[in-house]
Coordinates of C-alpha atoms in Angstrom, one line a residue:
Chain A
X51 CA 66.4 125.9 114.4
X52 CA 68.7 125.8 111.4
X53 CA 71.1 128.1 113.1
X54 CA 71.2 125.8 116.1
X55 CA 71.8 122.8 114.0
X56 CA 74.6 124.6 112.2
X57 CA 76.2 125.5 115.5
X58 CA 76.2 121.9 116.7
X59 CA 77.6 120.5 113.4
X60 CA 80.2 123.3 113.5
X61 CA 81.3 122.3 117.0
X62 CA 81.5 118.6 116.1
X63 CA 83.7 119.5 113.1
X64 CA 85.9 121.7 115.2
X65 CA 86.4 119.0 117.9
X66 CA 87.3 116.6 115.1
X67 CA 89.8 119.0 113.5
X68 CA 91.5 119.5 116.9
X69 CA 91.6 115.7 117.6
X70 CA 93.2 115.0 114.3
X71 CA 95.6 117.9 114.7
X72 CA 96.7 116.4 118.0
X73 CA 97.0 113.0 116.5
X74 CA 99.1 114.3 113.6
X75 CA 101.4 116.5 115.6
X76 CA 101.8 114.8 119.0
X77 CA 104.1 112.0 117.8
X78 CA 106.4 114.6 116.4
X79 CA 106.3 116.7 119.6
X80 CA 106.9 113.5 121.5
X81 CA 110.0 112.9 119.3
X82 CA 111.2 116.4 120.2
X83 CA 110.6 115.8 123.9
X84 CA 112.5 112.5 123.8
X85 CA 115.4 114.1 122.1
X86 CA 116.0 116.1 125.4
X87 CA 115.3 113.3 127.8
X88 CA 117.3 110.3 129.2
X89 CA 116.1 106.7 129.1
X90 CA 114.8 106.8 132.7
X91 CA 112.6 109.8 131.9
X92 CA 111.3 108.4 128.7
X93 CA 110.4 105.0 130.1
X94 CA 109.5 105.5 133.7
X95 CA 109.2 108.9 135.2
X96 CA 107.8 111.1 132.4
X97 CA 106.8 109.3 129.1
X98 CA 104.3 111.8 127.8
X99 CA 105.2 115.3 129.0
X100 CA 107.9 117.9 128.1
X101 CA 111.4 117.2 129.4
X102 CA 112.2 118.3 133.0
X103 CA 115.8 119.1 132.1
X104 CA 117.1 119.9 128.6
X105 CA 119.7 117.3 127.9
X106 CA 121.4 118.8 124.8
X107 CA 124.1 116.2 125.3
X108 CA 121.8 113.9 123.2
X109 CA 122.4 116.2 120.2
X110 CA 126.1 116.3 120.8
X111 CA 126.2 112.5 121.1
X112 CA 124.1 112.2 117.9
X113 CA 126.5 114.4 116.0
X114 CA 129.8 113.2 117.5
X115 CA 129.3 109.4 118.1
X116 CA 127.3 108.5 115.0
X117 CA 127.9 109.2 111.4
X118 CA 125.1 111.8 111.3
X119 CA 127.1 114.7 109.9
X120 CA 128.4 112.5 107.1
X121 CA 124.9 111.3 106.2
X122 CA 123.8 114.9 106.3
X123 CA 126.5 116.0 103.8
X124 CA 125.7 113.0 101.5
X125 CA 122.1 113.9 101.5
X126 CA 122.8 117.5 100.7
X127 CA 125.2 116.6 97.8
X128 CA 122.7 114.1 96.3
X129 CA 119.7 116.4 96.7
X130 CA 121.3 119.6 95.4
X131 CA 122.9 117.8 92.4
X132 CA 119.6 116.1 91.6
X133 CA 117.6 119.4 91.8
X134 CA 120.2 121.2 89.7
X135 CA 120.4 118.5 86.9
X136 CA 116.6 118.0 86.8
X137 CA 115.8 121.6 86.6
X138 CA 118.4 122.5 83.9
X139 CA 117.8 119.4 81.8
X140 CA 114.0 119.6 82.2
X141 CA 113.9 123.3 81.3
X142 CA 116.0 122.9 78.2
X143 CA 114.1 119.8 77.0
X144 CA 110.7 121.4 77.5
X145 CA 111.8 124.6 75.8
X146 CA 112.9 122.7 72.7
X147 CA 109.7 120.6 72.7
X148 CA 107.3 123.4 73.4
X149 CA 108.6 126.4 71.4
X150 CA 111.1 125.3 68.9
X151 CA 110.2 123.6 65.7
X152 CA 111.5 120.3 64.6
X153 CA 110.3 116.9 63.5
X154 CA 109.5 114.5 66.3
X155 CA 109.1 117.1 69.0
X156 CA 105.8 115.7 70.0
X157 CA 107.1 112.1 70.1
X158 CA 110.0 113.2 72.2
X159 CA 107.7 115.0 74.6
X160 CA 105.3 112.0 75.0
X161 CA 108.3 109.6 75.3
X162 CA 109.7 111.4 78.3
X163 CA 106.4 112.0 80.0
X164 CA 105.7 108.3 79.9
X165 CA 108.0 108.2 82.9
X166 CA 105.0 109.5 85.0
X167 CA 103.3 106.1 84.6
X168 CA 106.1 103.7 85.2
X169 CA 106.3 102.3 88.7
X170 CA 109.9 103.1 89.7
X171 CA 110.1 100.1 92.1
X172 CA 109.7 97.7 89.2
X173 CA 112.9 99.0 87.6
X174 CA 115.2 98.4 90.6
X175 CA 116.8 95.2 89.4
X176 CA 117.9 96.4 85.9
X177 CA 119.0 99.8 87.5
X178 CA 121.0 97.9 90.1
X179 CA 122.6 95.8 87.3
X180 CA 123.3 98.9 85.2
X181 CA 124.8 100.9 88.0
X182 CA 127.0 97.9 88.9
X183 CA 128.2 97.5 85.4
X184 CA 129.0 101.1 85.2
X185 CA 131.1 100.6 88.3
X186 CA 129.6 103.4 90.2
X187 CA 127.9 101.5 93.1
X188 CA 128.5 103.4 96.4
X189 CA 129.1 106.7 94.8
X190 CA 126.9 109.8 94.9
X191 CA 126.5 109.6 91.2
X192 CA 124.7 106.2 91.5
X193 CA 121.9 108.0 93.2
X194 CA 122.0 111.3 91.3
X195 CA 121.6 109.7 87.9
X196 CA 118.4 107.7 88.7
X197 CA 116.9 110.4 90.9
X198 CA 117.3 112.9 88.0
X199 CA 115.9 110.5 85.5
X200 CA 112.9 109.7 87.6
X201 CA 112.1 113.3 88.2
X202 CA 112.5 114.4 84.6
X203 CA 109.1 113.3 83.4
X204 CA 107.3 115.4 86.0
X205 CA 109.5 118.5 85.6
X206 CA 109.3 118.5 81.8
X207 CA 105.5 118.4 82.1
X208 CA 105.4 121.3 84.5
X209 CA 107.9 123.4 82.4
X210 CA 106.1 122.5 79.2
X211 CA 102.8 124.0 80.6
X212 CA 104.6 127.2 81.6
X213 CA 106.5 127.6 78.3
X214 CA 103.2 127.3 76.3
X215 CA 101.8 130.3 78.2
X216 CA 104.6 132.7 77.3
X217 CA 104.0 135.0 74.2
X218 CA 106.2 134.4 71.3
X219 CA 107.0 138.2 71.1
X220 CA 109.6 137.7 73.7
X221 CA 111.9 135.7 71.4
X222 CA 111.0 137.9 68.5
X223 CA 112.2 141.0 70.3
X224 CA 115.3 139.3 71.5
X225 CA 116.0 138.0 68.0
X226 CA 115.6 141.5 66.5
X227 CA 118.1 142.8 69.1
X228 CA 120.5 140.3 67.8
X229 CA 120.6 137.8 70.7
X230 CA 121.3 134.2 69.9
X231 CA 119.1 131.3 71.1
X232 CA 121.2 130.4 74.2
X233 CA 121.4 134.0 75.4
X234 CA 117.7 134.5 74.8
X235 CA 116.9 131.3 76.6
X236 CA 119.0 131.9 79.7
X237 CA 118.6 135.7 80.0
X238 CA 115.0 136.2 78.9
X239 CA 113.0 133.0 78.9
X240 CA 114.3 131.4 82.1
X241 CA 113.5 134.4 84.3
X242 CA 109.9 134.4 83.2
X243 CA 109.3 130.8 84.5
X244 CA 110.7 131.5 88.0
X245 CA 107.5 130.3 89.7
X246 CA 107.8 126.9 88.0
X247 CA 111.4 126.6 89.0
X248 CA 110.7 127.5 92.6
X249 CA 107.9 124.9 92.8
X250 CA 110.0 122.2 91.2
X251 CA 113.1 122.9 93.4
X252 CA 111.0 122.2 96.4
X253 CA 109.3 119.2 95.0
X254 CA 112.5 117.5 93.8
X255 CA 114.4 118.4 96.9
X256 CA 111.8 116.7 99.1
X257 CA 111.7 113.7 96.9
X258 CA 115.4 113.2 96.8
X259 CA 116.1 114.1 100.4
X260 CA 113.6 111.4 101.6
X261 CA 114.2 108.7 99.0
X262 CA 114.8 105.4 100.6
X263 CA 114.3 102.1 98.6
X264 CA 116.7 102.8 95.7
X265 CA 119.4 104.1 98.1
X266 CA 119.1 101.0 100.2
X267 CA 119.9 98.9 97.1
X268 CA 122.7 101.0 95.7
X269 CA 124.5 102.2 98.8
X270 CA 126.1 99.9 101.3
X271 CA 129.3 101.9 102.1
X272 CA 128.8 103.6 105.4
X273 CA 130.5 106.8 104.2
X274 CA 128.2 107.2 101.3
X275 CA 124.8 106.7 103.0
X276 CA 122.2 109.3 102.9
X277 CA 120.2 110.3 106.0
X278 CA 117.2 108.0 105.4
X279 CA 119.5 105.1 105.0
X280 CA 121.9 106.1 107.7
X281 CA 119.2 106.4 110.3
X282 CA 118.6 102.7 110.2
X283 CA 121.4 102.1 112.6
X284 CA 118.9 102.5 115.4
X285 CA 116.7 99.8 113.9
X286 CA 115.9 97.2 116.5
X287 CA 117.9 98.9 119.2
X288 CA 115.0 100.1 121.4
X289 CA 116.5 99.5 124.8
X290 CA 119.7 101.3 124.2
X291 CA 119.8 105.0 123.6
X292 CA 116.5 106.6 122.9
X293 CA 117.6 110.2 123.6
X294 CA 120.3 110.3 121.0
X295 CA 118.1 108.4 118.6
X296 CA 115.3 110.9 118.9
X297 CA 117.9 113.7 118.5
X298 CA 119.1 112.2 115.3
X299 CA 115.5 111.9 114.0
X300 CA 115.0 115.6 114.8
X301 CA 118.2 116.6 113.0
X302 CA 117.2 114.6 110.0
X303 CA 113.7 116.2 109.9
X304 CA 114.8 119.7 110.4
X305 CA 115.6 120.7 106.8
X306 CA 112.3 119.6 105.3
X307 CA 110.2 120.8 108.2
X308 CA 111.9 124.2 108.1
X309 CA 111.5 124.5 104.4
X310 CA 107.9 123.5 104.8
X311 CA 107.1 126.0 107.5
X312 CA 108.8 128.8 105.6
X313 CA 107.2 128.0 102.3
X314 CA 104.1 126.1 103.2
X315 CA 102.0 127.5 100.4
X316 CA 104.7 126.8 97.9
X317 CA 105.3 123.3 99.1
X318 CA 101.7 122.3 99.0
X319 CA 101.4 123.8 95.5
X320 CA 104.5 121.9 94.5
X321 CA 103.0 118.6 95.8
X322 CA 99.5 119.2 94.4
X323 CA 100.7 120.4 91.0
X324 CA 101.4 116.7 90.4
X325 CA 97.6 116.2 90.7
X326 CA 96.9 118.9 88.2
X327 CA 99.4 117.5 85.7
X328 CA 98.6 113.9 86.1
X329 CA 94.8 114.1 86.4
Chain B
X1323 CA 112.8 134.0 63.3
X1324 CA 112.5 130.6 61.7
X1325 CA 116.2 129.9 61.9
X1326 CA 116.0 131.0 65.5
X1327 CA 113.4 128.4 66.3
X1328 CA 114.8 125.6 64.2
X1329 CA 118.4 126.0 65.2
X1330 CA 119.5 122.3 64.9
X1331 CA 122.5 122.6 67.1
X1332 CA 120.5 124.3 69.9
X1333 CA 117.8 121.6 69.7
X1334 CA 120.3 118.9 70.0
X1335 CA 122.0 120.5 73.0
X1336 CA 118.6 121.0 74.7
X1337 CA 117.1 117.7 73.9
X1338 CA 119.8 115.0 73.8
X1339 CA 120.9 114.9 77.5
X1340 CA 117.4 114.3 78.7
X1341 CA 116.6 111.8 76.0
X1342 CA 119.8 109.9 76.7
X1343 CA 119.4 109.9 80.5
X1344 CA 115.7 108.9 80.3
X1345 CA 116.4 106.1 77.8
X1346 CA 119.3 104.7 79.8
X1347 CA 117.8 104.9 83.3
X1348 CA 114.0 104.5 82.7
X1349 CA 113.1 103.1 79.3
X1350 CA 115.9 100.6 78.8
X1351 CA 115.4 99.1 82.3
X1352 CA 111.7 98.8 81.6
X1353 CA 112.3 96.7 78.5
X1354 CA 115.0 94.9 80.4
X1355 CA 112.5 93.9 83.1
X1356 CA 110.1 92.4 80.6
X1357 CA 112.8 90.7 78.7
X1358 CA 114.8 89.5 81.7
X1359 CA 111.9 87.8 83.3
X1360 CA 112.1 85.1 80.6
X1361 CA 115.7 84.3 81.5
X1362 CA 117.5 82.5 84.2
X1363 CA 120.0 85.0 85.4
X1364 CA 121.9 84.9 88.6
X1365 CA 124.4 87.6 88.1
X1366 CA 127.6 85.6 87.4
X1367 CA 126.2 82.7 85.4
X1368 CA 125.3 83.4 81.7
X1369 CA 121.7 84.0 80.9
X1370 CA 119.7 81.1 79.7
X1371 CA 116.3 81.5 78.1
X1372 CA 113.6 79.6 80.1
X1373 CA 110.4 81.1 78.8
X1374 CA 107.6 81.2 81.3
X1375 CA 109.3 79.1 83.9
X1376 CA 109.6 82.0 86.4
X1377 CA 105.9 82.8 86.0
X1378 CA 105.0 79.1 86.6
X1379 CA 107.2 79.2 89.7
X1380 CA 105.5 82.3 90.9
X1381 CA 102.2 80.6 90.6
X1382 CA 103.3 77.9 93.0
X1383 CA 105.3 80.1 95.4
X1384 CA 103.4 80.7 98.6
X1385 CA 105.6 83.8 99.2
X1386 CA 104.2 85.3 96.0
X1387 CA 100.6 85.0 97.3
X1388 CA 101.5 86.4 100.7
X1389 CA 103.2 89.3 98.9
X1390 CA 100.3 89.9 96.6
X1391 CA 97.8 89.7 99.5
X1392 CA 99.8 92.1 101.7
X1393 CA 100.1 94.6 98.8
X1394 CA 96.4 94.5 98.4
X1395 CA 95.6 94.8 102.1
X1396 CA 98.2 97.7 102.4
X1397 CA 96.7 99.5 99.4
X1398 CA 93.1 99.0 100.7
X1399 CA 93.9 100.3 104.2
X1400 CA 95.9 103.4 103.1
X1401 CA 93.3 104.3 100.4
X1402 CA 90.3 104.1 102.6
X1403 CA 92.0 105.8 105.6
X1404 CA 93.6 108.6 103.5
X1405 CA 90.6 109.4 101.3
X1406 CA 88.0 109.3 104.1
X1407 CA 90.0 111.4 106.6
X1408 CA 91.3 113.8 103.9
X1409 CA 87.7 114.4 102.6
X1410 CA 86.2 115.1 106.0
X1411 CA 89.1 117.3 107.2
X1412 CA 89.3 119.2 103.9
X1413 CA 85.6 120.0 104.0
X1414 CA 85.8 121.1 107.6
X1415 CA 88.9 123.3 107.0
X1416 CA 87.4 124.8 103.9
X1417 CA 84.5 126.1 105.9
X1418 CA 84.9 129.9 105.9
X1419 CA 83.7 130.3 109.5
X1420 CA 86.3 127.9 110.8
X1421 CA 89.1 129.6 112.8
X1422 CA 92.7 128.6 112.6
X1423 CA 92.5 127.2 109.1
X1424 CA 96.1 127.7 108.1
X1425 CA 97.2 126.1 111.4
X1426 CA 95.3 122.9 110.6
X1427 CA 96.6 122.9 107.1
X1428 CA 100.2 123.0 108.2
X1429 CA 99.7 120.4 111.0
X1430 CA 98.0 117.9 108.8
X1431 CA 100.6 118.2 106.1
X1432 CA 103.8 118.1 108.2
X1433 CA 104.2 114.3 108.4
X1434 CA 104.3 114.2 104.6
X1435 CA 107.6 116.1 104.4
X1436 CA 109.3 113.9 106.9
X1437 CA 111.6 111.1 105.9
X1438 CA 109.8 107.8 105.8
X1439 CA 112.7 106.3 107.9
X1440 CA 112.0 108.8 110.6
X1441 CA 108.3 108.1 110.6
X1442 CA 108.8 104.4 110.7
X1443 CA 111.3 104.6 113.6
X1444 CA 109.0 107.0 115.4
X1445 CA 106.0 104.6 115.1
X1446 CA 108.3 101.7 116.0
X1447 CA 109.0 103.3 119.3
X1448 CA 105.3 104.2 119.8
X1449 CA 104.2 100.7 119.1
X1450 CA 107.1 99.0 121.0
X1451 CA 105.8 96.1 123.1
X1452 CA 107.6 96.8 126.4
X1453 CA 107.6 100.5 126.9
X1454 CA 106.1 102.0 123.7
X1455 CA 103.9 105.1 124.1
X1456 CA 100.7 103.3 122.9
X1457 CA 100.9 100.5 125.5
X1458 CA 101.7 103.1 128.2
X1459 CA 98.8 105.1 127.1
X1460 CA 96.4 102.1 127.5
X1461 CA 97.9 101.5 130.9
X1462 CA 97.2 105.0 132.1
X1463 CA 93.6 105.1 130.9
X1464 CA 93.1 101.7 132.5
X1465 CA 92.5 99.7 129.3
X1466 CA 93.9 96.1 129.2
X1467 CA 94.8 96.3 125.6
X1468 CA 98.5 96.3 125.6
X1469 CA 100.2 94.0 123.1
X1470 CA 103.2 93.4 120.9
X1471 CA 101.8 95.2 117.9
X1472 CA 104.3 94.1 115.3
X1473 CA 105.0 90.5 116.2
X1474 CA 101.7 88.8 115.3
X1475 CA 102.0 87.3 111.9
X1476 CA 98.3 87.9 111.1
X1477 CA 98.1 91.4 112.5
X1478 CA 101.5 93.0 111.8
X1479 CA 100.4 94.3 108.4
X1480 CA 97.8 96.5 110.0
X1481 CA 100.0 98.8 112.1
X1482 CA 102.5 99.0 109.2
X1483 CA 99.7 100.1 106.8
X1484 CA 98.5 102.5 109.4
X1485 CA 101.9 104.1 109.7
X1486 CA 102.0 104.9 106.0
X1487 CA 98.3 106.0 106.0
X1488 CA 99.1 108.4 108.9
X1489 CA 102.1 109.9 107.2
X1490 CA 100.6 110.6 103.8
X1491 CA 97.0 111.5 104.7
X1492 CA 98.0 115.2 104.5
X1493 CA 99.0 114.8 100.9
X1494 CA 95.5 113.7 99.9
X1495 CA 94.1 116.4 102.2
X1496 CA 96.1 119.1 100.4
X1497 CA 95.0 117.7 97.0
X1498 CA 91.3 117.6 98.0
X1499 CA 91.5 121.1 99.6
X1500 CA 93.0 122.5 96.4
X1501 CA 90.3 120.8 94.4
X1502 CA 87.5 122.3 96.5
X1503 CA 89.1 125.8 96.2
X1504 CA 89.0 125.5 92.4
X1505 CA 85.2 125.0 92.3
X1506 CA 83.5 128.3 91.4
X1507 CA 81.5 129.8 94.2
X1508 CA 78.5 130.5 91.9
X1509 CA 77.5 126.8 92.1
X1510 CA 77.1 127.1 95.9
X1511 CA 75.2 130.4 95.6
X1512 CA 72.8 128.7 93.2
X1513 CA 72.4 125.8 95.6
X1514 CA 71.8 128.2 98.5
X1515 CA 69.1 130.0 96.5
X1516 CA 67.5 126.6 95.8
X1517 CA 67.5 126.0 99.6
X1518 CA 70.1 123.2 99.7
X1519 CA 71.8 122.5 103.0
X1520 CA 75.6 122.6 103.3
X1521 CA 75.8 118.8 103.5
X1522 CA 73.6 118.4 100.5
X1523 CA 75.6 121.0 98.6
X1524 CA 78.8 119.0 99.4
X1525 CA 77.2 115.7 98.3
X1526 CA 75.6 117.1 95.1
X1527 CA 78.2 119.7 94.1
X1528 CA 81.6 119.3 95.7
X1529 CA 82.1 115.5 95.6
X1530 CA 81.0 115.1 91.9
X1531 CA 83.1 118.1 90.9
X1532 CA 86.1 116.5 92.6
X1533 CA 86.0 113.5 90.4
X1534 CA 89.3 114.3 88.8
X1535 CA 91.0 114.9 92.1
X1536 CA 89.6 111.7 93.6
X1537 CA 90.8 109.8 90.5
X1538 CA 94.3 111.1 91.1
X1539 CA 94.1 110.4 94.9
X1540 CA 92.9 106.9 94.2
X1541 CA 95.6 106.1 91.7
X1542 CA 98.3 107.5 93.9
X1543 CA 97.1 105.6 97.0
X1544 CA 96.4 102.3 95.3
X1545 CA 99.6 102.2 93.1
X1546 CA 101.6 103.5 96.1
X1547 CA 100.2 100.8 98.2
X1548 CA 100.8 98.0 95.7
X1549 CA 104.5 99.1 95.5
X1550 CA 104.9 99.2 99.3
X1551 CA 108.3 98.3 100.5
X1552 CA 110.0 100.8 102.8
X1553 CA 107.5 100.5 105.7
X1554 CA 107.9 96.7 105.8
X1555 CA 111.6 96.8 105.4
X1556 CA 112.1 99.2 108.3
X1557 CA 109.4 98.1 110.7
X1558 CA 109.4 94.3 110.5
X1559 CA 112.0 93.3 107.8
X1560 CA 109.2 91.3 106.1
X1561 CA 108.5 89.4 109.3
X1562 CA 107.3 87.8 111.5
X1563 CA 108.6 85.0 109.2
X1564 CA 107.6 86.2 105.8
X1565 CA 104.2 87.5 106.8
X1566 CA 104.7 91.1 105.8
X1567 CA 106.4 90.6 102.4
X1568 CA 105.2 92.6 99.4
X1569 CA 106.1 92.2 95.7
X1570 CA 108.7 94.9 95.9
X1571 CA 110.1 93.4 99.0
X1572 CA 110.4 90.0 97.2
X1573 CA 112.1 91.7 94.3
X1574 CA 114.6 93.6 96.4
X1575 CA 115.4 90.4 98.3
X1576 CA 116.3 88.8 95.0
X1577 CA 118.9 91.6 94.6
X1578 CA 120.4 91.5 98.1
X1579 CA 120.0 87.9 99.3
X1580 CA 119.3 85.3 96.6
X1581 CA 120.7 86.9 93.5
X1582 CA 117.9 85.4 91.4
X1583 CA 117.6 88.5 89.2
X1584 CA 115.4 86.7 86.5
X1585 CA 112.9 85.6 89.1
X1586 CA 112.9 89.0 90.8
X1587 CA 112.1 90.6 87.4
X1588 CA 109.1 88.3 86.9
X1589 CA 107.6 89.7 90.2
X1590 CA 108.5 93.2 88.9
X1591 CA 106.5 92.5 85.7
X1592 CA 103.5 91.4 87.8
X1593 CA 103.9 94.6 89.8
X1594 CA 103.8 96.7 86.6
X1595 CA 100.7 94.9 85.4
X1596 CA 99.0 95.2 88.7
X1597 CA 99.6 99.0 88.7
X1598 CA 98.5 99.3 85.1
X1599 CA 95.3 97.3 85.8
X1600 CA 94.5 99.4 88.9
X1601 CA 95.1 102.7 86.9
X1602 CA 92.8 101.5 84.1
X1603 CA 90.2 100.3 86.5
X1604 CA 90.1 103.6 88.4
X1605 CA 90.0 105.6 85.2
X1606 CA 87.1 103.6 84.0
X1607 CA 85.3 103.9 87.3
X1608 CA 85.5 107.6 87.5
X1609 CA 85.4 108.5 83.8
X1610 CA 81.7 108.9 83.4
X1611 CA 81.5 112.6 82.8
X1612 CA 84.5 114.8 82.5
X1613 CA 83.8 118.0 84.3
X1614 CA 84.5 121.4 82.9
X1615 CA 84.1 124.8 84.4

């Protein structure tokens, strides 16, 4: 009896899992299909199924007629710079607040971790005014600086936790060997927190690659737009060219989806570690 | 060793860049928002102190109430959708006898890593009135339910909220699944010996043990919902009319269109207060007994 009931509930669960999987994945598959179809196939002859002919010209069009490569390069510059700055600054700051001894180290740590609780959207106007006054609107730096600042709180918290778990003998040994603090930090301490660095690289990369609202305020110059912003050129143009539009969407999604599929465990850990830190 | 750990020069080099950047880009703007909301400031004209005038104006601005209401509807829909589906799916996937668990995990999470612009454009084309996928689907299965999903001023907020809920469900799913995995198996063994069914074990053990996870999920979903902007901006530009405005949308408009920075900052202050209240409320709600294992 119990076994039979178990089997029924198991089957219901299984159907539900498959239905949601379809619901989650099909829109993306449909996007992939569309990227290889022409308008006629999308609208009339074959709206749901796989393409009958592979029209790679959509991709060529996306890359050659629109500014997609430029957006792509901008996104890479902004994301890579943000990741680098956030990791280096966060690492140094957390090391100084977790292991070195000085007055005010706790206050400094609490001060920066406050960033976790401030709704970023609420700061848009003063940041816009600040960036304008600095005269760097429409530059990569106008995005890199805020993105780095916003990610610092989270990364310092993660690094702080890792640094606290390392034994102090590491520095003692290095000190006896005559290594200075900078050498010890970069040669001995940093390699021990590689897992934290890997996690944060993924987390910050995804955040900055996909950020939209702040970029939409600070960037209006076509040549400086990042991908999420640049993709808006299709907004409202439904009847025109769906194939190249879908192709552009696929191109924009590739980096994050590939990273996710290669490092799915790592990515989920990166995203959920936020829960562990914040909770 | 002491000189090693209290090397002043090293501390300064390690700490100052972060402190400087954080102060300039996060802390100073936060003070600026609170302070600026009491001033009439339009960018070019000098600032004049006007006290609570902006707040009085907000209280009589129908756009403010529309924005507030939309933020709450959006937050409510994404919170309920994400947490309900994430819970059911995480429990099912966690079941050891379930085949293809890693497949489901990947599939549910993939929309999270996509750019929000891509997801919005994707759902715009699915929801398109003339030849969108959804209307075509209704036509094929013979249901007369086709409509222009995003052009009704009373209903447009729902498909927009759904788009966001759909995209980020996987995030909550991953959080809850990670939470379940951290509960020691001994609890379930004890429950099994006591003759509890799986459902009962989930209700009595898993859900209470996940209080901290749920707290985080709730805070993320509710504050994320109250801050909503991108989905509206891309999918309806706040329309039809002003029917899908949110507080963030109002604020951004004050940067791009009306240059009323002071007025925009007063809606930003309301936004901060709203998020703060929501966080305190959720913390209170779920703070009964902290769980330790």
